[in-house]
């Protein structure tokens, strides 16, 4: 209901002007890439004087994205990408001219109620709220207030222990969550959160080489005064507050998972949606540039060690061989129980150390 308040509706039909659509750059043309899709969206945004159209789900590199926007701009995107596919390989200035001419000759009032699908754009039926788009930024304060009243206090929950190096945020997914100044600065860049800015204080404009130690001439920032748990709680609150109004960075999340050595993946849900996306991503690692090639080499090496022989495959196949995708709830519960036992043993060891020190 809160999100509904951010979306205007026709007073008579109660129909929202917004929608969502799946977009596949690879289905536009062989040469068409994600960057080209972004340029096409930018051209439509400019041609319509800033009407909503943005990528909100980065699912599979070069293959699967989701956009939120007005039904009008999604309709225009379908027409523009169809034109691109028919033209061979038009230049970006040509695409820009086409978009401006298209907008000039296609009034917003002519938008069909059900936007037709095209070869590369598939409107998602039943979605009339632009999820994960900037349109929902107005609800962030309400959700922040909700979270502030419900997140455990920093005195009763070990935010640092539970999150540091163990969590990949939806807002910024290029590295693991850490309670550090550099990571907080990245979150600030992605969200423009005034609370994170106030937390960091002078670190926002005066960042020392090591990223953590404040300059001697500066007064303490709130960051320097709060405990790691208090910092972690505030950062988590802001991440969750902005999450539904920020794009889903699943492509970066997958890359971060692989780069940090995680090889067992458990998906919670009725179907293997994310696992399927992950498998597709593995087959496209060679398109990631140097980082992708490094991952292919690393995964191939691991697969070779596991099989006990030199692996001659492309690398993507090797990755599939060593990654374990699971959706079994019983296995998940087993994993969680194992982790709890480890945490308990760590706690017992800490208690024993404390007793020895007191004696």
C-alpha positions in Angstrom: 0.0 0.0 0.0 2.9 2.4 0.7 4.2 1.9 -2.8 0.8 2.5 -4.3 1.0 6.0 -2.8 3.9 6.8 -5.1 2.0 5.9 -8.3 -0.7 8.2 -9.7 -3.7 6.5 -11.2 -6.5 7.5 -13.5 -9.4 8.8 -11.2 -12.0 6.8 -13.2 -10.2 3.7 -14.4 -7.7 3.5 -11.6 -5.1 2.4 -14.2 -1.5 3.3 -13.5 0.6 4.8 -16.4 3.6 2.6 -15.3 4.7 -0.9 -16.2 7.7 -3.2 -16.4 9.2 -5.2 -19.2 12.0 -7.8 -19.7 14.5 -6.8 -22.3 17.1 -9.0 -24.1 19.9 -7.1 -25.8 21.1 -10.3 -27.5 17.7 -10.5 -29.3 18.0 -7.0 -30.8 21.1 -7.8 -33.0 24.3 -9.8 -32.7 26.3 -6.7 -32.1 23.9 -5.1 -29.6 25.2 -5.0 -26.1 24.1 -3.9 -22.6 25.8 -0.5 -23.1 23.9 0.0 -26.3 20.6 -0.7 -24.4 21.6 1.9 -21.9 22.2 4.5 -24.7 18.8 3.7 -26.3 17.1 4.2 -22.9 19.0 7.4 -22.4 17.9 8.6 -25.9 14.2 7.9 -25.1 14.6 9.6 -21.7 16.0 12.7 -23.4 13.4 12.7 -26.2 10.5 12.5 -23.7 12.0 15.2 -21.4 12.8 12.8 -18.6 9.8 10.5 -18.5 10.6 7.4 -16.5 12.5 4.5 -18.2 15.4 2.8 -16.5 16.9 -0.6 -16.0 15.9 -2.0 -12.6 17.0 -5.6 -12.8 20.5 -6.6 -14.1 19.9 -10.4 -14.3 22.1 -12.0 -16.9 25.0 -10.1 -18.6 24.1 -9.2 -22.2 20.9 -11.4 -22.1 18.4 -10.5 -19.5 17.4 -7.2 -18.0 14.2 -5.7 -16.7 13.1 -2.1 -17.2 10.6 0.0 -15.2 8.9 3.0 -16.8 5.7 4.5 -18.2 3.9 2.2 -20.5 4.5 4.9 -23.1 8.3 4.8 -22.7 8.3 1.0 -22.7 6.3 1.1 -25.9 8.8 3.5 -27.4 11.7 1.3 -26.4 10.1 -1.7 -28.2 9.7 0.3 -31.3 13.3 1.8 -31.1 14.9 -1.6 -30.6 12.9 -3.2 -33.4 14.1 -0.3 -35.7 17.7 -1.0 -34.6 17.4 -4.7 -35.5 16.1 -3.8 -38.9 18.8 -1.2 -39.7 21.8 -3.4 -39.5 24.1 -1.4 -37.2 23.0 2.2 -37.0 25.2 4.8 -35.3 24.2 6.2 -31.9 23.4 9.6 -33.4 21.1 7.9 -35.9 19.4 6.1 -33.0 19.0 9.4 -31.1 17.4 11.1 -34.1 15.1 8.1 -34.6 14.0 8.3 -30.9 13.3 12.1 -31.1 11.4 11.7 -34.4 9.4 8.8 -32.9 8.4 10.8 -29.8 7.5 13.8 -32.0 5.1 11.6 -34.1 3.8 9.3 -31.4 1.8 11.1 -28.8 1.6 9.7 -25.3 -2.1 9.5 -25.5 -1.8 6.9 -28.2 -0.1 4.4 -25.9 -2.0 1.1 -26.0 -3.4 -0.2 -22.7 -1.6 -3.5 -23.3 1.9 -2.7 -24.6 2.6 -5.3 -27.4 5.7 -7.5 -27.1 8.4 -7.3 -29.6 11.3 -9.6 -30.4 13.5 -8.1 -27.6 11.0 -6.4 -25.3 8.4 -8.5 -23.3 6.0 -6.4 -21.1 5.4 -8.0 -17.8 1.7 -8.4 -17.2 0.2 -7.4 -13.9 3.0 -5.0 -12.9 1.7 -1.4 -12.7 4.2 -0.2 -10.1 7.7 0.7 -11.3 9.5 -1.5 -8.7 13.2 -0.7 -8.0 13.0 2.7 -9.9 13.7 6.2 -8.7 9.9 6.8 -8.8 9.7 5.0 -5.4 12.4 7.2 -3.7 9.6 9.2 -2.1 8.7 6.2 0.1 12.2 5.7 1.5 11.6 7.9 4.6 8.5 5.9 5.5 10.3 2.6 5.1 13.3 3.9 7.1 11.0 4.8 10.0 9.4 1.3 9.8 12.9 -0.3 9.9 14.2 1.9 12.7 11.4 0.6 14.9 11.9 -3.0 14.0 15.6 -3.7 13.6 17.3 -5.1 16.7 19.3 -2.6 18.7 23.1 -2.6 18.3 23.3 -3.8 21.9 21.3 -6.9 21.3 22.4 -8.0 17.8 25.9 -8.6 16.6 25.7 -6.7 13.3 29.5 -6.7 12.7 29.8 -10.5 13.3 26.7 -11.4 11.3 27.2 -9.0 8.3 30.8 -8.1 7.9 32.2 -10.1 4.9 29.0 -12.3 4.8 26.5 -10.1 3.0 26.1 -8.8 -0.5 23.8 -5.8 -0.6 21.3 -5.2 -3.4 22.2 -1.5 -3.5 25.9 -2.0 -4.1 27.0 -5.6 -5.1 30.5 -5.2 -6.4 32.0 -6.3 -3.1 31.1 -8.0 0.2 29.5 -5.8 2.9 32.1 -4.4 5.3 31.7 -1.9 8.1 34.4 0.4 6.6 34.6 4.0 5.4 35.3 3.0 1.8 32.3 0.7 1.7 30.1 3.4 3.3 31.3 5.9 0.7 30.2 3.5 -2.0 26.7 3.2 -0.4 26.5 7.0 -0.2 27.4 7.2 -3.9 24.6 4.8 -4.8 21.9 6.2 -2.5 22.7 9.8 -1.7 21.5 9.0 1.9 21.8 12.0 4.1 22.1 9.7 7.1 25.2 8.0 5.7 26.6 11.4 4.8 26.1 12.6 8.3 27.6 9.4 9.7 30.8 9.8 7.6 31.2 13.5 8.4 34.6 14.7 7.1 35.3 11.4 5.4 33.0 12.4 2.6 35.3 15.2 1.4 38.6 14.3 3.0 39.5 10.7 2.5 43.0 9.6 3.8 45.0 7.1 1.9 44.1 4.2 4.1 40.4 5.0 4.0 39.8 4.6 7.7 42.0 6.9 9.8 40.8 10.5 10.1 43.1 13.4 9.5 44.5 14.8 12.7 43.2 18.3 12.1 39.6 17.2 11.7 37.1 16.8 14.5 35.6 13.4 15.1 32.9 12.3 12.8 29.9 10.3 14.1 31.6 7.3 12.4 34.6 7.6 14.9 32.3 7.7 17.9 29.9 4.9 17.2 30.7 1.3 17.8 31.1 -1.1 14.8 27.7 -2.6 15.7 26.0 0.8 15.7 27.6 1.7 12.3 26.5 -1.7 10.9 22.9 -1.2 12.0 22.7 2.3 10.5 24.2 1.1 7.2 21.9 -1.9 7.1 18.9 0.3 7.7 19.8 2.6 4.9 20.5 -0.3 2.5 17.1 -1.8 3.2 15.4 1.6 3.0 16.7 2.2 -0.5 16.6 -1.4 -1.7 13.2 -1.4 -3.3 13.9 2.0 -5.0 17.2 0.9 -6.4 18.1 -1.5 -9.2 18.7 -5.2 -8.5 22.3 -5.8 -9.2 22.2 -9.6 -9.7 25.0 -9.5 -12.3 27.4 -7.9 -9.9 26.2 -10.2 -7.1 27.0 -13.3 -9.1 30.5 -12.0 -9.9 31.1 -11.1 -6.3 30.0 -14.6 -5.2 32.5 -16.2 -7.6 35.4 -13.8 -6.9 35.1 -14.5 -3.2 35.4 -18.2 -3.6 31.8 -19.3 -2.9 31.0 -22.5 -4.7 27.9 -23.8 -2.9 24.7 -21.9 -3.7 21.4 -22.6 -2.0 18.3 -20.9 -3.5 15.2 -20.5 -1.3 12.0 -20.7 -3.4 9.8 -23.0 -5.4 11.8 -22.9 -8.6 15.5 -22.6 -9.6 15.1 -19.0 -10.9 18.3 -17.6 -9.6 20.3 -20.8 -10.2 19.2 -20.8 -13.8 20.3 -17.2 -14.2 23.6 -18.1 -12.6 24.1 -21.0 -15.0 23.5 -18.6 -18.0 26.0 -16.1 -16.5 28.6 -18.8 -16.3 28.3 -19.5 -20.0 28.9 -15.8 -20.7 31.9 -15.1 -18.5 34.1 -14.6 -21.5 32.1 -11.4 -22.2 33.0 -9.9 -18.8 36.4 -8.7 -20.0 39.5 -9.4 -18.0 37.6 -10.1 -14.8 35.6 -12.8 -16.6 38.7 -14.4 -18.1 40.3 -14.5 -14.7 37.3 -16.2 -13.3 37.2 -18.8 -16.1 40.9 -19.6 -15.5 40.3 -19.9 -11.7 37.2 -22.1 -12.1 38.9 -24.3 -14.7 41.9 -24.8 -12.4 39.6 -25.8 -9.5 37.7 -28.2 -11.8 40.9 -29.7 -12.9 42.0 -30.4 -9.4 38.6 -31.9 -8.5 38.6 -34.2 -11.5 42.3 -35.1 -11.0 43.1 -34.5 -14.6 43.8 -31.5 -16.9 40.4 -30.0 -17.9 40.2 -29.2 -21.6 36.8 -27.5 -21.6 35.9 -23.8 -22.2 35.9 -22.8 -18.6 32.2 -22.1 -18.4 31.5 -25.8 -18.4 34.1 -26.3 -15.7 32.4 -23.7 -13.5 29.1 -25.5 -13.8 30.8 -28.8 -12.8 32.2 -27.4 -9.5 29.3 -25.1 -8.5 26.5 -26.7 -6.5 23.1 -25.3 -7.0 20.5 -26.5 -4.4 16.9 -25.6 -3.6 16.4 -28.3 -1.0 15.1 -26.8 2.3 16.3 -29.7 4.3 19.8 -29.1 3.1 19.6 -25.5 3.9 18.4 -26.2 7.4 21.3 -28.6 7.8 23.7 -25.9 6.7 22.2 -23.4 9.1 22.4 -25.9 12.0 26.1 -26.6 11.2 26.7 -22.8 11.3 24.9 -22.5 14.6 27.0 -25.3 16.1 30.2 -23.5 14.9 29.0 -20.2 16.5 28.1 -22.1 19.7 31.6 -23.7 19.8 33.2 -20.2 19.2 31.1 -18.8 22.0 32.1 -21.6 24.4 35.8 -21.1 23.5 35.4 -17.4 24.2 33.8 -18.2 27.6 36.6 -20.5 28.5 39.2 -17.9 27.6 37.4 -15.4 29.8 37.4 -17.8 32.7 41.1 -18.5 32.3 41.8 -14.7 32.2 39.7 -14.1 35.3 41.6 -16.8 37.2 
